[in-house]
Amino acid sequence: MNSGSPNNQTRAYLMQRFETLGIHPRGKLGQNFLIDLNLLRLLYESAQLDKNDVVLEVGTGTGSLTGAMAQLAAVVVTVEVDQVMHEMAKQEHWDKDNIRFLFADILENKNRLNRHVLDAIREELALDSQRRFKLCANLPYQIATPLISNLLLSDVPPYSMTVTIQKEVGDRICAKPRTKDYGALAVWLQAQCDCRIVRIMPPSVFWPRPKVDSAIVQINYNPQKRAKIPNLRFYHEFVRALFFHRRKFLRSVLCSAFKYRLEKEVVDEVLEQMNLKGEIRAETLSVKTILAMSEKFRSRLPEDKQTLL
């Protein structure tokens, strides 16, 4: 079996490999390896990879998914924060020239992606005008939300993101108004993308087993939706502010968000224009309504004050 096959990603194989190296999975880095081979295949097949694709993988691990994707895509840029895992995967795939191994943390901080990783993506995309950028990965739980959110703020938003994440986060991404999971993440992503849960996965399909269910989630970038957002960063900050105190009434949240920038009378005027009562909560509003509200408030601010957070 060649090293690019996902068939290496079994519990027995991983346990033997780790024992040989004298190491253990590191829970604080979110090292839960997907050992169900059918689900591993479903993950990368759902991404529909082809030779025009530049794929970002975050969490190289042993390199099993990396090798499988490299057989399908133009290039895989794979990022690993654990040096042992990084070196292990490089040894497995020393003979593949379409894999770029980066030993790095994908996040510089919770609000910023690693610029060197983004530079690598840009370099690969620049080699052919037909190339598309996709994220496909078994993501460490703790980085899933900031990674997905910040990629959509970057100048290279992915054509698609197909990832395994905590089911709870998947529910939040795909949530509808008036549900407990509906919030800033859903409103931010659904304004730009079409989102769906591909498969729910129990803890038993991972080694070591996490304590919660997981999901394969697919997020497809929609340029027509994105074009309706004139100022992406303002919208991002507006949405975050809107749900920062999700149990507060809408008027109170808006007055707080625009404190020292807009008078309360302006808040009341915008709500009246939109035929909205100040005593409702943001979680009752559709993505379309929130985007329209964002633009009404942005239009009332001078350019140098179009920031909230």
Coordinates of C-alpha atoms in Angstrom, one line a residue:
M1 CA 0.0 0.0 0.0
N2 CA 1.5 3.3 -1.0
S3 CA 1.8 6.0 1.7
G4 CA -0.7 8.2 -0.1
S5 CA -3.5 5.8 0.7
P6 CA -6.0 6.7 3.4
N7 CA -6.0 3.0 4.3
N8 CA -3.1 3.8 6.6
Q9 CA -5.4 5.8 8.8
T10 CA -6.6 2.9 11.0
R11 CA -6.6 2.7 14.7
A12 CA -4.2 -0.3 14.7
Y13 CA -1.8 1.5 12.3
L14 CA -1.8 4.7 14.3
M15 CA -1.3 3.0 17.6
Q16 CA 1.6 1.0 16.2
R17 CA 3.2 4.1 14.6
F18 CA 2.8 6.2 17.8
E19 CA 4.2 3.4 19.9
T20 CA 7.2 3.0 17.6
L21 CA 8.0 6.7 17.9
G22 CA 7.3 6.7 21.7
I23 CA 4.7 9.5 21.4
H24 CA 1.0 10.0 22.3
P25 CA -1.8 12.0 20.7
R26 CA -1.8 15.5 22.2
G27 CA -5.3 16.4 23.3
K28 CA -4.5 20.1 23.7
L29 CA -3.7 20.3 20.0
G30 CA -7.0 18.6 19.1
Q31 CA -5.3 15.4 17.8
N32 CA -8.3 13.1 17.1
F33 CA -7.6 11.1 14.0
L34 CA -10.5 10.0 11.8
I35 CA -10.1 6.2 11.6
D36 CA -13.3 5.2 9.7
L37 CA -11.9 4.8 6.2
N38 CA -15.3 5.3 4.5
L39 CA -15.8 8.6 6.3
L40 CA -12.3 9.7 5.5
R41 CA -13.0 9.0 1.9
L42 CA -16.4 10.8 2.1
L43 CA -14.5 13.9 3.5
Y44 CA -12.2 14.4 0.5
E45 CA -14.7 13.1 -2.1
S46 CA -17.3 15.6 -0.9
A47 CA -14.7 18.3 -1.7
Q48 CA -14.8 17.2 -5.4
L49 CA -11.1 17.8 -5.9
D50 CA -9.5 18.0 -9.3
K51 CA -6.3 19.2 -10.9
N52 CA -7.3 22.8 -10.8
D53 CA -7.5 22.8 -7.0
V54 CA -5.1 24.3 -4.5
V55 CA -6.1 22.6 -1.3
L56 CA -5.3 23.8 2.2
E57 CA -5.2 21.2 4.9
V58 CA -4.9 22.3 8.5
G59 CA -3.7 19.5 10.8
T60 CA -1.5 17.3 8.7
G61 CA -1.3 14.6 11.3
T62 CA 0.3 11.4 9.9
G63 CA -0.4 12.7 6.3
S64 CA -2.9 10.1 5.3
L65 CA -5.6 12.5 4.1
T66 CA -2.8 14.7 2.7
G67 CA -1.6 11.9 0.4
A68 CA -5.0 11.0 -0.8
M69 CA -5.8 14.6 -1.7
A70 CA -2.5 15.0 -3.5
Q71 CA -3.5 12.3 -5.9
L72 CA -6.5 14.4 -6.9
A73 CA -5.5 18.0 -6.6
A74 CA -2.9 20.3 -8.3
V75 CA -1.2 20.9 -5.0
V76 CA -1.9 20.4 -1.2
V77 CA -0.6 23.1 1.2
T78 CA -0.7 21.3 4.5
V79 CA -0.1 23.0 7.9
E80 CA 0.9 21.3 11.1
V81 CA 1.7 22.8 14.5
D82 CA 3.2 19.6 16.0
Q83 CA 6.8 19.2 14.8
V84 CA 6.8 15.4 15.3
M85 CA 3.6 15.0 13.1
H86 CA 5.1 17.4 10.6
E87 CA 8.3 15.4 10.2
M88 CA 6.4 12.1 10.1
A89 CA 4.2 13.2 7.3
K90 CA 7.1 14.6 5.3
Q91 CA 8.8 11.2 5.6
E92 CA 5.7 9.5 4.4
H93 CA 5.4 11.7 1.3
W94 CA 9.0 12.5 0.5
D95 CA 8.4 11.5 -3.1
K96 CA 5.5 13.8 -3.8
D97 CA 6.3 17.1 -5.4
N98 CA 2.8 18.6 -5.2
I99 CA 2.6 18.8 -1.4
R100 CA 3.9 21.8 0.5
F101 CA 4.5 21.0 4.1
L102 CA 4.4 24.0 6.5
F103 CA 5.4 23.7 10.1
A104 CA 3.3 26.5 11.5
D105 CA 0.2 27.6 13.5
I106 CA -2.5 28.5 11.1
L107 CA -3.6 31.3 13.5
E108 CA -1.4 34.3 14.4
N109 CA -4.2 35.1 16.9
K110 CA -7.9 34.5 17.0
N111 CA -8.6 37.3 14.6
R112 CA -5.8 36.8 12.1
L113 CA -4.5 34.0 9.9
N114 CA -0.9 33.2 9.5
R115 CA 0.3 35.4 6.7
H116 CA 2.9 32.9 5.5
V117 CA 0.3 30.3 4.9
L118 CA -1.8 32.8 3.0
D119 CA 1.2 33.7 1.0
A120 CA 1.8 30.1 0.0
I121 CA -1.8 29.8 -1.1
R122 CA -1.5 33.0 -3.2
E123 CA 1.7 31.7 -4.8
E124 CA 0.1 28.5 -5.9
L125 CA -3.0 30.2 -7.2
A126 CA -0.9 32.6 -9.3
L127 CA 0.7 29.7 -11.2
D128 CA -2.5 29.1 -13.2
S129 CA -5.6 31.3 -13.7
Q130 CA -7.8 28.3 -13.7
R131 CA -6.8 27.3 -10.2
R132 CA -9.3 27.3 -7.3
F133 CA -8.6 27.5 -3.6
K134 CA -10.3 24.9 -1.3
L135 CA -10.1 24.0 2.3
C136 CA -10.4 20.3 3.1
A137 CA -9.3 19.0 6.5
N138 CA -10.1 17.2 9.7
L139 CA -9.9 20.3 11.8
P140 CA -8.8 20.5 15.4
Y141 CA -11.9 21.6 17.2
Q142 CA -10.5 24.7 18.9
I143 CA -9.4 26.4 15.7
A144 CA -12.4 25.6 13.5
T145 CA -14.5 28.7 14.1
P146 CA -11.7 31.3 13.9
L147 CA -10.2 29.6 10.8
I148 CA -13.4 29.4 8.8
S149 CA -14.5 32.9 9.8
N150 CA -11.2 34.6 9.0
L151 CA -10.7 32.8 5.7
L152 CA -13.9 34.6 4.5
L153 CA -12.4 37.9 5.6
S154 CA -9.2 37.3 3.6
D155 CA -8.4 38.4 0.1
V156 CA -8.4 34.7 -1.0
P157 CA -11.8 33.3 0.2
P158 CA -12.0 29.6 -0.5
Y159 CA -14.2 28.2 -3.3
S160 CA -15.3 25.7 -0.8
M161 CA -14.6 24.4 2.7
T162 CA -15.2 20.8 3.5
V163 CA -14.2 20.0 7.0
T164 CA -14.8 17.7 10.0
I165 CA -15.7 19.8 13.0
Q166 CA -17.6 19.5 16.3
K167 CA -21.3 18.9 15.5
E168 CA -22.3 21.8 17.7
V169 CA -20.3 24.1 15.5
G170 CA -21.8 22.6 12.4
D171 CA -25.3 23.2 13.9
R172 CA -24.4 26.8 14.5
I173 CA -23.1 27.3 11.0
C174 CA -26.3 25.9 9.4
A175 CA -28.8 27.3 12.0
K176 CA -32.0 29.1 11.0
P177 CA -33.5 32.2 12.8
R178 CA -35.5 31.6 16.0
T179 CA -33.4 28.6 16.9
K180 CA -31.0 28.2 19.8
D181 CA -28.0 27.7 17.5
Y182 CA -28.6 30.8 15.4
G183 CA -26.1 33.5 16.0
A184 CA -23.2 35.5 14.6
L185 CA -21.5 32.5 13.0
A186 CA -24.6 31.5 11.0
V187 CA -25.3 35.1 9.9
W188 CA -21.7 35.7 8.9
L189 CA -21.3 32.5 6.9
Q190 CA -24.8 32.3 5.3
A191 CA -24.5 35.9 4.0
Q192 CA -21.7 34.7 1.8
C193 CA -22.0 30.9 1.4
D194 CA -24.3 27.9 1.0
C195 CA -23.8 25.7 4.0
R196 CA -24.8 22.1 4.7
I197 CA -24.0 19.2 7.0
V198 CA -22.9 16.2 5.0
R199 CA -22.7 13.6 7.8
I200 CA -23.0 13.3 11.6
M201 CA -20.2 11.2 13.1
P202 CA -20.1 9.6 16.5
P203 CA -17.0 9.7 18.8
S204 CA -16.2 6.0 17.9
V205 CA -14.9 6.9 14.4
F206 CA -12.0 8.8 15.9
W207 CA -8.9 7.8 17.8
P208 CA -8.6 8.9 20.5
R209 CA -12.3 9.3 20.9
P210 CA -13.6 12.9 21.5
K211 CA -16.3 13.4 24.1
V212 CA -18.8 14.9 21.5
D213 CA -20.3 14.1 18.1
S214 CA -18.6 15.5 15.0
A215 CA -19.8 16.4 11.6
I216 CA -18.6 16.7 8.0
V217 CA -19.7 20.2 7.0
Q218 CA -19.5 21.8 3.5
I219 CA -19.4 25.5 3.0
N220 CA -19.6 26.7 -0.6
Y221 CA -18.7 30.2 -1.4
N222 CA -21.4 32.1 -3.3
P223 CA -20.0 35.2 -5.2
Q224 CA -23.6 36.5 -5.8
K225 CA -24.2 36.6 -2.1
R226 CA -20.8 38.1 -1.3
A227 CA -21.4 40.9 -3.9
K228 CA -24.3 42.2 -1.8
I229 CA -22.0 43.1 1.1
P230 CA -20.4 46.5 0.2
N231 CA -18.1 46.6 3.3
L232 CA -17.2 43.1 4.5
R233 CA -15.2 44.1 7.6
F234 CA -18.0 46.4 8.8
Y235 CA -20.6 43.7 8.3
H236 CA -18.4 41.2 10.2
E237 CA -18.0 43.6 13.1
F238 CA -21.7 44.5 13.0
V239 CA -22.8 40.9 13.2
R240 CA -20.5 40.1 16.1
A241 CA -21.7 43.2 18.0
L242 CA -25.3 42.3 17.3
F243 CA -25.0 38.9 19.0
F244 CA -22.5 39.8 21.7
H245 CA -25.3 40.0 24.2
R246 CA -27.8 37.8 22.5
R247 CA -30.4 37.9 25.3
K248 CA -30.6 41.7 25.2
F249 CA -33.3 43.4 23.2
L250 CA -32.3 44.7 19.8
R251 CA -32.5 48.5 20.6
S252 CA -30.3 48.1 23.6
V253 CA -27.7 46.1 21.7
L254 CA -27.6 48.6 18.9
C255 CA -27.3 51.6 21.2
S256 CA -24.4 49.9 22.9
A257 CA -22.7 49.0 19.6
F258 CA -22.9 52.6 18.3
K259 CA -22.2 54.3 21.6
Y260 CA -20.3 57.6 21.0
R261 CA -20.8 57.2 17.2
L262 CA -24.6 57.6 16.7
E263 CA -27.3 59.1 18.8
K264 CA -30.1 56.9 20.2
E265 CA -32.5 58.8 18.0
V266 CA -30.7 57.5 14.9
V267 CA -31.1 53.9 16.2
D268 CA -34.8 54.5 16.7
E269 CA -35.1 56.0 13.2
V270 CA -33.4 53.1 11.5
L271 CA -35.6 50.6 13.4
E272 CA -38.7 52.5 12.4
Q273 CA -37.6 52.6 8.8
M274 CA -37.2 48.9 8.8
N275 CA -40.5 48.4 10.7
L276 CA -38.7 46.6 13.5
K277 CA -39.6 46.8 17.2
G278 CA -36.7 47.5 19.6
E279 CA -38.1 44.9 22.0
I280 CA -37.2 41.9 19.7
R281 CA -34.0 40.0 19.8
A282 CA -31.4 39.7 17.0
E283 CA -31.9 35.9 16.8
T284 CA -35.4 36.5 15.3
L285 CA -34.0 38.3 12.3
S286 CA -33.1 36.8 8.9
V287 CA -29.7 37.1 7.3
K288 CA -31.2 39.3 4.7
T289 CA -32.7 41.7 7.3
I290 CA -29.5 41.9 9.3
L291 CA -27.5 42.7 6.2
A292 CA -29.9 45.5 5.2
M293 CA -29.8 46.8 8.8
S294 CA -26.0 46.8 8.7
E295 CA -25.9 48.9 5.6
K296 CA -28.4 51.4 7.0
F297 CA -26.2 52.0 10.0
R298 CA -23.0 52.1 8.0
S299 CA -24.5 54.8 5.7
R300 CA -25.0 57.0 8.8
L301 CA -21.3 56.9 9.8
P302 CA -18.4 58.8 8.3
E303 CA -15.8 56.5 6.7
D304 CA -13.3 57.0 9.5
K305 CA -15.8 55.7 12.1
Q306 CA -17.0 52.6 10.3
T307 CA -15.6 50.3 12.9
L308 CA -17.4 48.9 16.0
L309 CA -15.0 46.6 17.8

